[in-house]
Structures are given as C-alpha cells and as structure tokens.
Coordinates of C-alpha atoms in Angstrom, one line a residue:
X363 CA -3.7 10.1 21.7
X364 CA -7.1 8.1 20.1
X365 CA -8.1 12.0 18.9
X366 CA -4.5 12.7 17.3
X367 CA -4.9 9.3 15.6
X368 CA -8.3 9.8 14.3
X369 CA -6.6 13.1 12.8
X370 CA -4.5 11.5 10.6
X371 CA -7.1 8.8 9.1
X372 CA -7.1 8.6 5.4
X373 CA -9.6 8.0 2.8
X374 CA -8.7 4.5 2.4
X375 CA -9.2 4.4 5.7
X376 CA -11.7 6.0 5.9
X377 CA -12.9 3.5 3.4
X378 CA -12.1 0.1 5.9
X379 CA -14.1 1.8 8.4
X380 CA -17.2 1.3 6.0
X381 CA -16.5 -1.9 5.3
X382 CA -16.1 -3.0 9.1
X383 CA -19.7 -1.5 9.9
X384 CA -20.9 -3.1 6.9
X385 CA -19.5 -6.8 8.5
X386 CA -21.8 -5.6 11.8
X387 CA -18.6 -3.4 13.3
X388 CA -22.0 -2.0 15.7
X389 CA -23.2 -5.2 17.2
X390 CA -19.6 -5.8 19.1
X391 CA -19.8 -3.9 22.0
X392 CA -17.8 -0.9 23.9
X393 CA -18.1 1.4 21.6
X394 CA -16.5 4.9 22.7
X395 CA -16.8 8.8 21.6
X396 CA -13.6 8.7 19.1
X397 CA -15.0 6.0 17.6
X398 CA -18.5 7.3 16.9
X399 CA -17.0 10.5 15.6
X400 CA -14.6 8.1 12.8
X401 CA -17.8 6.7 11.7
X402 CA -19.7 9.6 11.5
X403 CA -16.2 11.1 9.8
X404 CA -16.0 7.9 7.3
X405 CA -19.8 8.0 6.2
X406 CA -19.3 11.3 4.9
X407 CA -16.0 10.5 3.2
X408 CA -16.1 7.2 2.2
X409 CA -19.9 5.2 0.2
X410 CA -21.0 2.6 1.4
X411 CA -19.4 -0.9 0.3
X412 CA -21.3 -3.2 -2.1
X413 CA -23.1 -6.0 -0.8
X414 CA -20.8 -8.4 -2.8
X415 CA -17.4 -6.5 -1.1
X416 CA -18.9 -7.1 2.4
X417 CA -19.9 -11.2 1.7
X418 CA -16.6 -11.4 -0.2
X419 CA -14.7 -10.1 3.1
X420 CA -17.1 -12.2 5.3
X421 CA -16.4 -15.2 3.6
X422 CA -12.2 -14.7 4.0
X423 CA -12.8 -14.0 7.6
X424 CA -14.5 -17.0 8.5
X425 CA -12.1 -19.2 6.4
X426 CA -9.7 -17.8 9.1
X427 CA -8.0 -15.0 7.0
X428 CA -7.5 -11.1 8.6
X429 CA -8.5 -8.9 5.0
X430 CA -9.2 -6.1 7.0
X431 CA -5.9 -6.0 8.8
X432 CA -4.2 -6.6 6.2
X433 CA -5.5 -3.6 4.6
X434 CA -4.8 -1.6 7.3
X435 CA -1.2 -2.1 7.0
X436 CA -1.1 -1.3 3.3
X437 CA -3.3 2.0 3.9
X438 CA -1.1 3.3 6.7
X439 CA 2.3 3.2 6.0
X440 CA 4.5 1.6 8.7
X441 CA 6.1 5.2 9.4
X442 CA 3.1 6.1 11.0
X443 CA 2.0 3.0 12.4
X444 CA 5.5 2.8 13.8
X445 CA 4.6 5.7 16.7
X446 CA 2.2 3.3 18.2
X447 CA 3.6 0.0 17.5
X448 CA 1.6 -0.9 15.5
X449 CA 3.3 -4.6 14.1
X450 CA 0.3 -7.6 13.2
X451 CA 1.8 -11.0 13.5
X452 CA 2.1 -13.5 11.3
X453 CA -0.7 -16.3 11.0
X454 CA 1.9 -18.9 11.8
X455 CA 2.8 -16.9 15.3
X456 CA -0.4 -16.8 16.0
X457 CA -1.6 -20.5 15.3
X458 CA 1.2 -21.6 17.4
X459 CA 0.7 -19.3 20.8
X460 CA -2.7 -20.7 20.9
X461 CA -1.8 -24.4 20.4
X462 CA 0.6 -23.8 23.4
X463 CA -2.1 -22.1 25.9
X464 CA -4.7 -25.3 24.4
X465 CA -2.7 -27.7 25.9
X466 CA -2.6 -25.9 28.7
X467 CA -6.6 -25.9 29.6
X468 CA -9.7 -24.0 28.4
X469 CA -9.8 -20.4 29.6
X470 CA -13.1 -18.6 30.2
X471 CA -11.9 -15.4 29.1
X472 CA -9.0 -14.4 26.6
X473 CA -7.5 -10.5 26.3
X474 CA -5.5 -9.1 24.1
X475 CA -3.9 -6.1 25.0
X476 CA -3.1 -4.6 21.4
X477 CA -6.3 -6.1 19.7
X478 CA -5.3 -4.2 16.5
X479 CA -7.4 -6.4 14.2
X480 CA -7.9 -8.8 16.3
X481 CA -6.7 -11.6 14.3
X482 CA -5.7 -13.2 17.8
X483 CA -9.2 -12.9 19.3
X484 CA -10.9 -14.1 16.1
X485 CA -8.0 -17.0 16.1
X486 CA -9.0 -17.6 19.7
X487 CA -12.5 -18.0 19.4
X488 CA -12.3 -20.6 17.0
X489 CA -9.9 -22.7 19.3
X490 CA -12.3 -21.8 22.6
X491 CA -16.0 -21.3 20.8
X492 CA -17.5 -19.9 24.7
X493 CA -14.3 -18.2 25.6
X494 CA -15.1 -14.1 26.3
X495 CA -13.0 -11.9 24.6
X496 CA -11.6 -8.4 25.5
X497 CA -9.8 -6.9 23.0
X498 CA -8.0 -3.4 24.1
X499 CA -6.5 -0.7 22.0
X500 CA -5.3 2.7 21.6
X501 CA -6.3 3.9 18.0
X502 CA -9.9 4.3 17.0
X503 CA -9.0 3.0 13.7
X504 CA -7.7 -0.3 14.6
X505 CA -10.6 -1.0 17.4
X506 CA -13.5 -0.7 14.6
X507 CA -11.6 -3.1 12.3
X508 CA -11.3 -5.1 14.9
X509 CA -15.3 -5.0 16.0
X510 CA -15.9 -6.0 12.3
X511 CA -13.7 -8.4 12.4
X512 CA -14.9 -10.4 15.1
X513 CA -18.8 -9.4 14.2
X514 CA -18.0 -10.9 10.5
X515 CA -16.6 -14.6 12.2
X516 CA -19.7 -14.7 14.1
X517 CA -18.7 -13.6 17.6
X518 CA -20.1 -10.4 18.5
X519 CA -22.4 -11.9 20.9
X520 CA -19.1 -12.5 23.2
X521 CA -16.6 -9.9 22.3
X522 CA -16.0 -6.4 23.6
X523 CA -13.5 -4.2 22.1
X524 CA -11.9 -1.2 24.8
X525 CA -10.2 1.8 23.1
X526 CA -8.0 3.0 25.4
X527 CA -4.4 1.9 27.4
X528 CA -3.8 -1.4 28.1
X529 CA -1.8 0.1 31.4
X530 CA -5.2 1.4 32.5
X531 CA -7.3 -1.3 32.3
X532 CA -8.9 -2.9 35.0
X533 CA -10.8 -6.4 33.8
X534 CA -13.5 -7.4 36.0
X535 CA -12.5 -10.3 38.0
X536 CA -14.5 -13.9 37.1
X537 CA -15.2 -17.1 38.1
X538 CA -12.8 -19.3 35.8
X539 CA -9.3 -18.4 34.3
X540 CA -8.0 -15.9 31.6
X541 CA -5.5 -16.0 29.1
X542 CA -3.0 -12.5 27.7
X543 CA -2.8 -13.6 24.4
X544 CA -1.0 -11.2 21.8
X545 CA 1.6 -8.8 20.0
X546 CA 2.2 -5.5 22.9
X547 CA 2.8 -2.6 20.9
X548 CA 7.0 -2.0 20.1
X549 CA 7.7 0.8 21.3
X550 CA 10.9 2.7 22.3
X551 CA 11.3 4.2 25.9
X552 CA 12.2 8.1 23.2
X553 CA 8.2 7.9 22.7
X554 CA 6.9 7.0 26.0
X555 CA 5.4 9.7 28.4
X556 CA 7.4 10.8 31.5
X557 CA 4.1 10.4 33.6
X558 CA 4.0 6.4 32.4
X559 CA 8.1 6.2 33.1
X560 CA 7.5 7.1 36.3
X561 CA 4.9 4.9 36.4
X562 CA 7.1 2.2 35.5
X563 CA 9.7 2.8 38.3
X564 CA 6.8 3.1 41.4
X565 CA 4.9 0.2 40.3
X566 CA 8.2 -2.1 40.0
X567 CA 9.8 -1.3 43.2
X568 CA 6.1 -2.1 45.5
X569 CA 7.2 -5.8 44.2
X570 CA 11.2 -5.0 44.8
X571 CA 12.5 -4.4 41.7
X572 CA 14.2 -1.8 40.1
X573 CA 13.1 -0.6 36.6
X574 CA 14.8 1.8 34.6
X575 CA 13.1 4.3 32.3
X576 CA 15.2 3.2 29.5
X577 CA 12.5 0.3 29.1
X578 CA 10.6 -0.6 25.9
X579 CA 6.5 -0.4 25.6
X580 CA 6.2 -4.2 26.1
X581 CA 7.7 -4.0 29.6
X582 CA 5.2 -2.1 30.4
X583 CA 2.5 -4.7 29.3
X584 CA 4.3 -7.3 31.2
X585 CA 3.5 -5.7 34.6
X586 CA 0.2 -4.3 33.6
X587 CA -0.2 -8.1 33.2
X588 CA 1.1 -9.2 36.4
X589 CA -0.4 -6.3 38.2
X590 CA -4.0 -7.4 37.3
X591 CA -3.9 -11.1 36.2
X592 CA -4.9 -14.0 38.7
X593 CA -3.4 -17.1 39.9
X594 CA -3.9 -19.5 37.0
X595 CA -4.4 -17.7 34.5
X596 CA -2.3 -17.5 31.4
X597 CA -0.4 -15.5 29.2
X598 CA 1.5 -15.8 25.8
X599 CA 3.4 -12.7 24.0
X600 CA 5.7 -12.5 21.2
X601 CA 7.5 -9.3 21.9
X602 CA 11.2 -7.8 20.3
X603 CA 13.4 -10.6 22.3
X604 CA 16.3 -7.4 23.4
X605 CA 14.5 -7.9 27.3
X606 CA 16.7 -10.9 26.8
X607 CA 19.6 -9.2 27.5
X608 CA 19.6 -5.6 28.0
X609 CA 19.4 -3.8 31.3
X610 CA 15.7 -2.6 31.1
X611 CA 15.0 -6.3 30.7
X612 CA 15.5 -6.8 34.0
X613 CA 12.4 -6.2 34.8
X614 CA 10.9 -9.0 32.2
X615 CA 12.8 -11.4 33.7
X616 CA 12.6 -10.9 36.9
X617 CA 8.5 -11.1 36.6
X618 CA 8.8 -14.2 35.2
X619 CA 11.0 -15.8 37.6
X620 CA 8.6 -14.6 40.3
X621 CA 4.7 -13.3 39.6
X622 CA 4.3 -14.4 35.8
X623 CA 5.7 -17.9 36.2
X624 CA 7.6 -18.1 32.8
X625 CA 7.1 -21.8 31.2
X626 CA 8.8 -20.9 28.0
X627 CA 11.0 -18.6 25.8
X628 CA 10.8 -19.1 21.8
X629 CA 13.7 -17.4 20.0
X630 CA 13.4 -17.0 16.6
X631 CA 16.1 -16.8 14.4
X632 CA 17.3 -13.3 13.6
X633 CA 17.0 -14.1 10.5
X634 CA 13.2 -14.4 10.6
X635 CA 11.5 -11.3 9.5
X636 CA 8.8 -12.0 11.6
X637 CA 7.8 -8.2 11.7
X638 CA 8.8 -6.8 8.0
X639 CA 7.9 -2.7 9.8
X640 CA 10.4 -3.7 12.8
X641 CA 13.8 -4.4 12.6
X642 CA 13.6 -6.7 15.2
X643 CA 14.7 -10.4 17.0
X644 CA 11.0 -11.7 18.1
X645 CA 10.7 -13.9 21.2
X646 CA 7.9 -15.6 22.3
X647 CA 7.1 -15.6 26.3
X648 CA 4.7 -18.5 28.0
X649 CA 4.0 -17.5 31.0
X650 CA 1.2 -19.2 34.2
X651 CA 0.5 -16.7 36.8
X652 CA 1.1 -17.3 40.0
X653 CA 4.0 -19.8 39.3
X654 CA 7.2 -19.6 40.6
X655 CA 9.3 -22.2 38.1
X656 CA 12.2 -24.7 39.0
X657 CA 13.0 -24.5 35.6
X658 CA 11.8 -22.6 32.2
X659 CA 12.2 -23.9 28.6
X660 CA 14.5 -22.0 26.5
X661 CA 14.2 -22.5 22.4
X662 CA 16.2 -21.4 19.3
X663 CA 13.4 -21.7 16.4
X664 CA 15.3 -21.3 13.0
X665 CA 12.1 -21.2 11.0
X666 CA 8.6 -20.1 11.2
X667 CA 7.6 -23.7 10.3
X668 CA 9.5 -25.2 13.4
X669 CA 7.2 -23.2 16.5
X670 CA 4.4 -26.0 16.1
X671 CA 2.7 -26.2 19.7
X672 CA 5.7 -24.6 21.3
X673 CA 7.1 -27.5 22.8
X674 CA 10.3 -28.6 23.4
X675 CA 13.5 -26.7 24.0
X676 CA 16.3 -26.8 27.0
X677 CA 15.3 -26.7 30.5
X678 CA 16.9 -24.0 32.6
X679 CA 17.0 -24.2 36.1
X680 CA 15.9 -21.2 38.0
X681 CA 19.0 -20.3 39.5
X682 CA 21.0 -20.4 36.9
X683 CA 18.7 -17.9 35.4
X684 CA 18.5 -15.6 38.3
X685 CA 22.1 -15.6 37.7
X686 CA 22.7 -15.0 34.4
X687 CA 22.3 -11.2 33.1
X688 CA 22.0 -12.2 29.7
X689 CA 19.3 -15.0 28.9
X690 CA 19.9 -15.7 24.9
X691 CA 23.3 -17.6 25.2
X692 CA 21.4 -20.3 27.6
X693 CA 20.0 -21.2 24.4
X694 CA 21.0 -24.0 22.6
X695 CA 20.2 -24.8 18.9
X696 CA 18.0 -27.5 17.7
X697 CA 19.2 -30.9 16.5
X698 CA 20.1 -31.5 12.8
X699 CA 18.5 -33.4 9.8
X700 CA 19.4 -37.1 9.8
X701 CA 21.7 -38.3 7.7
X702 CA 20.2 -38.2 3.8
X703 CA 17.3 -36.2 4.8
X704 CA 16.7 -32.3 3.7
X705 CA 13.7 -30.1 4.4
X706 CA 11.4 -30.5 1.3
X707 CA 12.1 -26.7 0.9
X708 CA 15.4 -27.7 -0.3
X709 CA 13.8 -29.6 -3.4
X710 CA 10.4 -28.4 -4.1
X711 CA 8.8 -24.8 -3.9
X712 CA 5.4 -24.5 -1.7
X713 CA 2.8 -22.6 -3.3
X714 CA -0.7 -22.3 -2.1
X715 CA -3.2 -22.5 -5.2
X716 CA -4.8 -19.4 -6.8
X717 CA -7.6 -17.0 -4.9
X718 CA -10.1 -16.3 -7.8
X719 CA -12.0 -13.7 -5.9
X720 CA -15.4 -15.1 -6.6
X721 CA -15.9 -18.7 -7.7
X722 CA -19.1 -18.3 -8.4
X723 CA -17.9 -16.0 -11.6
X724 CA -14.4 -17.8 -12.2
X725 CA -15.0 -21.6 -11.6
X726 CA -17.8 -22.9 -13.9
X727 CA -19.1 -26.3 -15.1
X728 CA -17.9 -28.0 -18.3
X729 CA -20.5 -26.5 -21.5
X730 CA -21.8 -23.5 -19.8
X731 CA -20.0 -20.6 -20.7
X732 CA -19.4 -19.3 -24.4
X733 CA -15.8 -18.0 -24.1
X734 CA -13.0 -19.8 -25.6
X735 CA -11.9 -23.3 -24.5
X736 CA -8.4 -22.1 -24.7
X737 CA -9.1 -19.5 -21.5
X738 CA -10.6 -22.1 -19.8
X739 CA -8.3 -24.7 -17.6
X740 CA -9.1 -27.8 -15.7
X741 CA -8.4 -27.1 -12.2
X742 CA -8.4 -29.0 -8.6
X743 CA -11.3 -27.0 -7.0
X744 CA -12.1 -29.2 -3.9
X745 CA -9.9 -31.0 -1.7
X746 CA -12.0 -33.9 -1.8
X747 CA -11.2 -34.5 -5.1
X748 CA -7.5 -35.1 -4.5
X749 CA -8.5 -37.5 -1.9
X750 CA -10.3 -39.4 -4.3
X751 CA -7.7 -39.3 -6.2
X752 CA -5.5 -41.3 -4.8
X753 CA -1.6 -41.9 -5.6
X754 CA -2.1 -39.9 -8.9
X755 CA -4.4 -37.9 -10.9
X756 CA -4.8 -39.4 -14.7
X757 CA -8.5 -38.2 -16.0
X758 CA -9.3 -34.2 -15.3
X759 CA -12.6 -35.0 -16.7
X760 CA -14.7 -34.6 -13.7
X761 CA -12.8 -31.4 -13.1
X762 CA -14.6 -27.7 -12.9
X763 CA -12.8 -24.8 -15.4
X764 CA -11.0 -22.0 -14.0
X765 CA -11.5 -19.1 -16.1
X766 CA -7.9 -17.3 -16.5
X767 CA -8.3 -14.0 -19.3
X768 CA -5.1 -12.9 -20.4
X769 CA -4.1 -9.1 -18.4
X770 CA -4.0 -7.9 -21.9
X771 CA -7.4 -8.2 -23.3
X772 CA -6.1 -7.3 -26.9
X773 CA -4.1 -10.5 -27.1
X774 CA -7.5 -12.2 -27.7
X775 CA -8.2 -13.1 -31.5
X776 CA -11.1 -11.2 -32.9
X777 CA -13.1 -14.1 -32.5
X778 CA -13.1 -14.1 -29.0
X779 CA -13.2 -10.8 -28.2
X780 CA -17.7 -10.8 -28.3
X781 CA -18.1 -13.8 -26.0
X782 CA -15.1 -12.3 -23.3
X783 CA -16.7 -8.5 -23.9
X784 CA -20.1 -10.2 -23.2
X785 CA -18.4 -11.7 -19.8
X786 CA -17.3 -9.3 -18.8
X787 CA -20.2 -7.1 -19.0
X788 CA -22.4 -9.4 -16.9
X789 CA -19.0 -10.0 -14.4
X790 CA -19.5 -5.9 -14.1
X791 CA -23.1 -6.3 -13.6
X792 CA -22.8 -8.3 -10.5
X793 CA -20.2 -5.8 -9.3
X794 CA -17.4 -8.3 -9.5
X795 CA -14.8 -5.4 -10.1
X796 CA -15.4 -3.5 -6.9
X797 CA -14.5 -7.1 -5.0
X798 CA -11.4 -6.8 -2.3
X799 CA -9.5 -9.2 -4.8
X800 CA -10.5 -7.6 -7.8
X801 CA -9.2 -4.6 -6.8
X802 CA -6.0 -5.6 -5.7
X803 CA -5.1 -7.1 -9.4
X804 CA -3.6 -4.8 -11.9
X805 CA -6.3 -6.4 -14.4
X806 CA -9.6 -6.9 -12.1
X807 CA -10.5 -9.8 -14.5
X808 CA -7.1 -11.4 -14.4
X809 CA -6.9 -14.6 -11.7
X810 CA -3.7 -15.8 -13.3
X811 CA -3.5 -19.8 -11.7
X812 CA 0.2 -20.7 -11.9
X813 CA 1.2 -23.6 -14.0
X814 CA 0.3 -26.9 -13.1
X815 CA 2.3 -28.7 -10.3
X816 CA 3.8 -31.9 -10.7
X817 CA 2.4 -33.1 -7.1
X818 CA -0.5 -31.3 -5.7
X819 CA -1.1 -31.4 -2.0
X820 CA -4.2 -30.7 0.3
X821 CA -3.3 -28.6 3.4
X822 CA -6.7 -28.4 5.6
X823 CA -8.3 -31.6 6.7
X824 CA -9.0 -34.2 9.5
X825 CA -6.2 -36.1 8.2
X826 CA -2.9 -36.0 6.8
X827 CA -2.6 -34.6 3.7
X828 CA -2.7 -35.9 0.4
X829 CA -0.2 -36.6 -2.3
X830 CA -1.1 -36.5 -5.8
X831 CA 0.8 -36.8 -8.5
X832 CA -0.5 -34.6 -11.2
X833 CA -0.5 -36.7 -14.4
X834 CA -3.1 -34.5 -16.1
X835 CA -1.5 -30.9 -15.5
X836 CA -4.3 -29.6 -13.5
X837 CA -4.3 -25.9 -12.4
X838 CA -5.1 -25.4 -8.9
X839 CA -6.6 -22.6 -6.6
X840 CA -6.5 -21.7 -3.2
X841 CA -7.9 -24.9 -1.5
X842 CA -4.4 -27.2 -2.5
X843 CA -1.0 -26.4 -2.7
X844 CA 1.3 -27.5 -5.7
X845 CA 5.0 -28.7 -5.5
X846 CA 7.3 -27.3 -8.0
X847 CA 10.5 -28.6 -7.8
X848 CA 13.4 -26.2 -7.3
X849 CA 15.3 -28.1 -10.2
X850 CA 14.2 -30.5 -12.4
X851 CA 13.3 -34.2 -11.1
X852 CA 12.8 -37.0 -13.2
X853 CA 8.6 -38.7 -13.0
X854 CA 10.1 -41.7 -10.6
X855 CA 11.9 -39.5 -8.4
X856 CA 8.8 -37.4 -8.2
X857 CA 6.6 -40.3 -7.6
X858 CA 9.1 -42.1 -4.9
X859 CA 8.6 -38.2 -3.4
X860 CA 5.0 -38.3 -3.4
X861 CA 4.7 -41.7 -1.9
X862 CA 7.5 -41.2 1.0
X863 CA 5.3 -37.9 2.0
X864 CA 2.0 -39.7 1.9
X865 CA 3.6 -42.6 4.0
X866 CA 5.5 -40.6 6.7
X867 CA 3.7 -37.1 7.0
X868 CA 1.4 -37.2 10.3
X869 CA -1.6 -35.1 11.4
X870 CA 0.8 -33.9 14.5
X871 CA 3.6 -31.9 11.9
X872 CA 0.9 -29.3 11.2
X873 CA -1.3 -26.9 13.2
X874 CA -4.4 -27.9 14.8
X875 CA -7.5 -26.5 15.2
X876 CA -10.6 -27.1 17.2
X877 CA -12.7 -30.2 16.4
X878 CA -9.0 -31.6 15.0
X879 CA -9.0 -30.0 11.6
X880 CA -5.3 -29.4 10.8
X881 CA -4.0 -27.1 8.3
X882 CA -0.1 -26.9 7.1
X883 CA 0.6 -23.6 6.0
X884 CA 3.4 -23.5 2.6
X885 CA 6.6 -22.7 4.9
X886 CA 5.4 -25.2 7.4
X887 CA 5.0 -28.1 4.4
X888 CA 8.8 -26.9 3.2
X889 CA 10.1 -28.1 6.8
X890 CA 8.6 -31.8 6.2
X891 CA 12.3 -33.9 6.0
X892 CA 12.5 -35.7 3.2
X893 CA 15.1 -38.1 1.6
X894 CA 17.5 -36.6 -0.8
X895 CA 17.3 -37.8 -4.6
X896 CA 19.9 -39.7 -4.2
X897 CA 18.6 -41.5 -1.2
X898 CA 15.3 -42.0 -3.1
X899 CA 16.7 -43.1 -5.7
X900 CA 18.9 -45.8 -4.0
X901 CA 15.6 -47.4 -2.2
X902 CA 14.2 -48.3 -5.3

C-alpha cells in the first residue's frame, strides 16, 4: 500500500515534501525505504523552498498551527485521501482530548495510530514537554509531513514516526504509562483486505467475542489497542460514532465494557461537520486500560465550543449498557440557557484578527515608510496593548500601521503608484511573494484586515480575556479577535456587553495549555452566555 501511495504523489506534493525536510523532516527518526525514495522523487521534481517559506512555516508551527497538514488536504483531494481515511481533526477536537487524558495524569509515552500530520503529537508535546512520541502511518506522504512537523516545534529529539499498519505494530513495553491519542483512519469494511477481516474475527473471539466482517477500520484500531496496550495506560479517539449502534459495533462496546475500560462517550451533534471529507456523526471514546467501569459517561455536545475538558455528561451504569444494543438513545441532551441569557454567537460575530504573512514587511512604525497614509491603518498588534487598555481604547497613537494595498493596484492615484512600486520591489527582494501566505492570496501583496470591531478581545493569555471597547476604530490582526455584532447595537448596549464579559468570563471556559496559558478559539468565545439586549438594557 505505502508504494501505490507514493505513486500517486503530485507536484504540490511533491512540493510539501521539500518544505518538511527543509523544517529538519531528517532529524526525526524511523525513517523507511518508501520514504527515502519520495525524497529522492521530490528533490528532483520539486526546488528547494526559500529560507523565508521554511521560517515563515516554522514560526506557524510553533504558534501551535498544522500549515503543512493543512496543505496536504488542499493538494490531495479528499477522493483520494478518502481510500485511506485520511480525515485531520479539528484544532478544537484535538485541544479537548488532551485536556481530558491531562487530568487524568502525565504519560511517559503518547501514540498516535494515524499520525497523518501529527497535529496530535505536536499538540501533545506541548501539554507533556518529556512525553515520547510514536507516531504511526500508512502513507509515505503523510509520515514525512509529519517528521517535519514535529522537527519544526522542536521535538525531534523525542519523536519517531513508523510507516506502516497500526494493526502491526508492536511498541516496546516501558517503565511508566502510555496514552492512544488520535483520529483512526474511516474506513469502510468494502476496502478492507480479507486477510485483515479474518484477522478481525480470530483475534476477537481468543477474548469471547464475536466480530463480524462487516466492521469499519476503527474497530480494528480499537483491538489493536487493547491487544497491545497495558494496564493504566490511556486512550482517547474520536472516531464516526455508527459503533454506537450498529451490529459490527459490538465489538467497540464490548472492549470497553471489559479490556479498554470506557470512561467516557462524546457525541457530537450531527449537525457538526466535524470531518467536511466524511459524511459522518463523530464520537469521541475515553477509555483507561485495564478498567472494568461501574458506570461510563455518556454526552450529547451540540457545538464544537461545548467539549472543553470532556467533562460532564450522564452516568450509565454498566449493566444497563451491556444491555442495551443501541448506545446513542442513553444519551441525554445538555441543559438550556437561563432565562434572558443567549450564546454571544446569537449577537455578535467572532472573528480572529488578520494573518499578514510577515510582520516584519506589513506592520511598521509610525514615519518610516513612504507609501501613502491612506494604505496605512492603525491596528491592535499585541495583546498587551488591549490589556493596557483597559475598559476602552480612545488614543490609537501608540499603535503600529498595518499596511493593507488595495488587490487592484491600478486603483492607486498616480501619485502613489512610485512609492507602492518601490515597496513592492524590495517586498520581492526579500522573497516575500513565494511566503505560504502570500501564495495563498489572490493578490500576494493584499493582507485585507477587516473593518474595525466595535469590541476587540484577546484570546491567548494567563488570564481571562480582555474586553475593549474600540473607540478609535482600530484594525486588528491575528493576535485579537473583534466582535461584530450580528445587527446593529447601540454604544451603551455595546459597552454594558463588554463590561458583563470582562466581569463574568473565567480562565476555566477556554482551553488550557501547559504552564496555564489559555486560549479561546472564535466558536468557543460565541458559546460565552450572555444577557440579551433587553436584559442589559433593563440592569442599567
């Protein structure tokens, strides 16, 4: 299978393999044949990425973003990454199944068995900095993003990536515990070998139970879990959620009643896309080995924003589970909004702030650039700044200018057009076009900040976010996220809004990471409850 894969690699990707071996792809080790061969294949296909590309992509990657995999699913269509299941998971997701195994304890090693880019190992190591990780996956492709990946956030001195099947692998056993963290590939029993279905059946029945060969991919990853996993460890999956309540699923449930020791099932909402390539109700499994529960959590999560640590939920006991042969009506809904309260989705949009791309060539210092004061806006550029702030923002003075060109350079009066050309040129120079944002623009020179917010927010800190009311019209980029109210809301309703979120929103509501630094993605901030505008306008 790695060989037919390899086949069908394309020049972009050929492309994304330079760029991971430019970000150290080499130093992380378990490097195979296939893998070697792509290389060799991409240096001849593909030149080598600028210097700038490869700090540009560094730099996202250690601010905890995944550019490469999200490249990867824009060069391979999801019709061919469909064969292998190949479905990345949301940052949300992820931030949330490693909160739940955090509270849990500190494991020594962490494996995911469908590494793909490895946007949960690189998301793990920042939560457990001495944590080993073991990444395992099937395509060549996807293991080299992942090594440069994880070599680009600094960890290739404790990561090894496997190319191969997950079913196949056989960790070596260590002193302290292990967490399966990750997405198993979706896969339909139609694409699954006949040797492996058979597979399926012997392995269940030497622990007494039946499998069919009707069962999806992830099944499988479930008992390759519980065949080599040891007491104590840990495990969290989001799979599809149908081993909820279909036949094969049997098997799923069954392993966590007795072997995986289930803790907790998350539901999402069907009407989550939480997997736009798969048409698909996600569930996410907690599971400690060796465990045989009383009881296990079941949840019904209506929104992305709602997971937070994975808490919460009803307790089933384990009989009436054993009994049941369907596992999703046991679930019961979460509780509504108090009375006069909304989501601040309902009144205000969520918009993270601008990525320039560089700000080294976008954000510059009042007086030293020629071009046009008109193309240059005062914008938020630091989070600090909104914390000294306070309640409102009233003097964009100390501010640093976002420079925003209009997409069509011939709007610009002939004036302007020397000192912009003469920007430009220099922007070229320094190989600012050939950047990973750049290219992704229509117009490379284009950063296109959205209008100013009425209330800007920070969403990354040590402490709760701030609430600023935006008296100047500041811009923002990618370090704040404005509020832009759905309809329109009068100045005191808007400042009765800021102050009720700056009193009431606690560190707890987002997602923490390690050394406490919480971050609260758009959706998430949208789920905050607020008062309605009546309400806050009657507690004036």
């Amino acid at each position: 299978m790695p060989s037919e894969v390899a086949a069908a690699t394309t020049p972009d990707l050929y492309r994304l393999v330079r760029v991971a071996m430019s970000l150290g792809a080499g130093d992380v080790p378990g490097w195979s044949a296939p893998e070697r061969e792509l290389v060799a294949q991409a240096e001849a296909a593909s030149p080598r990425p600028t210097p700038h590309e490869a700090a540009e992509l560094r730099d996202q990657i250690q601010a905890g973003e995944d550019p490469l995999g999200d490249a990867f699913c824009r060069a391979r269509p999801a019709t061919q990454r469909r064969p292998l299941g190949q479905t990345y998971t949301p940052g949300p997701v992820v931030a949330a199944m490693i909160a739940w195994a955090a509270g849990q304890g500190t494991p020594h090693r962490v494996i995911d068995p469908g590494v793909g880019s490895a946007r949960f190992l690189a998301a793990a190591a920042r939560q457990w900095p001495h944590a080993q990780l073991l990444g395992v996956d099937i395509d060549p492709v996807a293991a080299v993003l992942a090594r440069g990946h994880l070599a680009a956030a600094g960890r290739s001195g404790r990561a090894t990536v496997c190319l191969g099947d997950y079913r196949e692998l056989r960790p070596p056993k260590i002193g302290g515990s292990t967490l399966y963290l990750g997405n198993p590939p979706y896969v339909r029993h139609h694409q699954i070998e006949p040797a492996w279905k058979q597979w399926l059946v012997r392995r269940a029945a030497e622990r007494n139970i039946a499998a069919t060969q009707l069962a999806g991919l992830h099944a499988y990853f479930f008992l390759a879990t519980a065949e080599t996993a040891q007491p104590g460890d840990l495990g969290t999956f989001v799979t599809s959620a149908e081993w909820l309540d279909v036949n094969y699923g049997r098997l799923v449930r069954e392993l966590l009643l007795d072997g995986l020791g289930g803790q907790a099932i998350h539901i999402l909402d069907p009407t989550i896309e939480v997997f736009p390539d798969a048409v698909t109700t996600a569930a996410i499994t907690c599971f400690r080995i060796g465990d045989k529960p009383a009881e296990m959590r079941l949840r019904q999560v209506k929104r992305l924003a709602d997971l937070g640590n994975l808490n919460g939920g009803r307790p089933v006991a384990r009989a009436e589970l054993a009994r049941a042969t369907r596992w999703t009506p046991l679930v019961r809904l979460a509780p509504k909004l108090p009375a006069g309260y909304v989501e601040l989705g309902e009144l205000c949009r969520v918009h993270r702030g601008q990525v320039t791309g560089g700000n080294a060539t976008w954000v510059v210092d009042r007086g030293a650039t020629a071009l046009p004061e008109r193309l240059l806006f005062p914008s938020v550029t630091k989070a600090r700044e909104l914390f000294a702030a306070g309640d409102r923002l009233t003097d964009d003075r100390h501010l640093r200018l976002v420079i925003d060109l209009p997409a069509d350079l011939d709007e610009l009066d002939e004036g302007e057009r020397p000192a912009v050309d003469d920007f430009l040129a220099q922007a070229r120079s320094n190989g600012v076009p050939g950047g990973y944002i750049a290219r992704a623009r229509r117009a490379w020179w284009r950063v296109g900040l959205r209008a100013p917010a009425p209330i800007l927010a920070t969403y990354m800190a040590r402490r709760p976010p701030a609430f600023v009311r935006n008296e100047v019209a500041a811009r923002h980029i990618n370090i704040a996220h404005g509020l832009y109210p759905r309809e329109e809301l009068p100045p005191p309703t808007l400042d009765r809004l800021a102050r009720h979120l700056r009193a009431s929103v606690a560190v707890h509501q987002g997602r923490t990471y390690a050394g406490g630094l919480t971050k609260f993605e758009p959706r998430e901030m949208e789920r905050i409850p607020v008062p309605t505008p009546e309400t806050l306008t009657a507690t004036l």
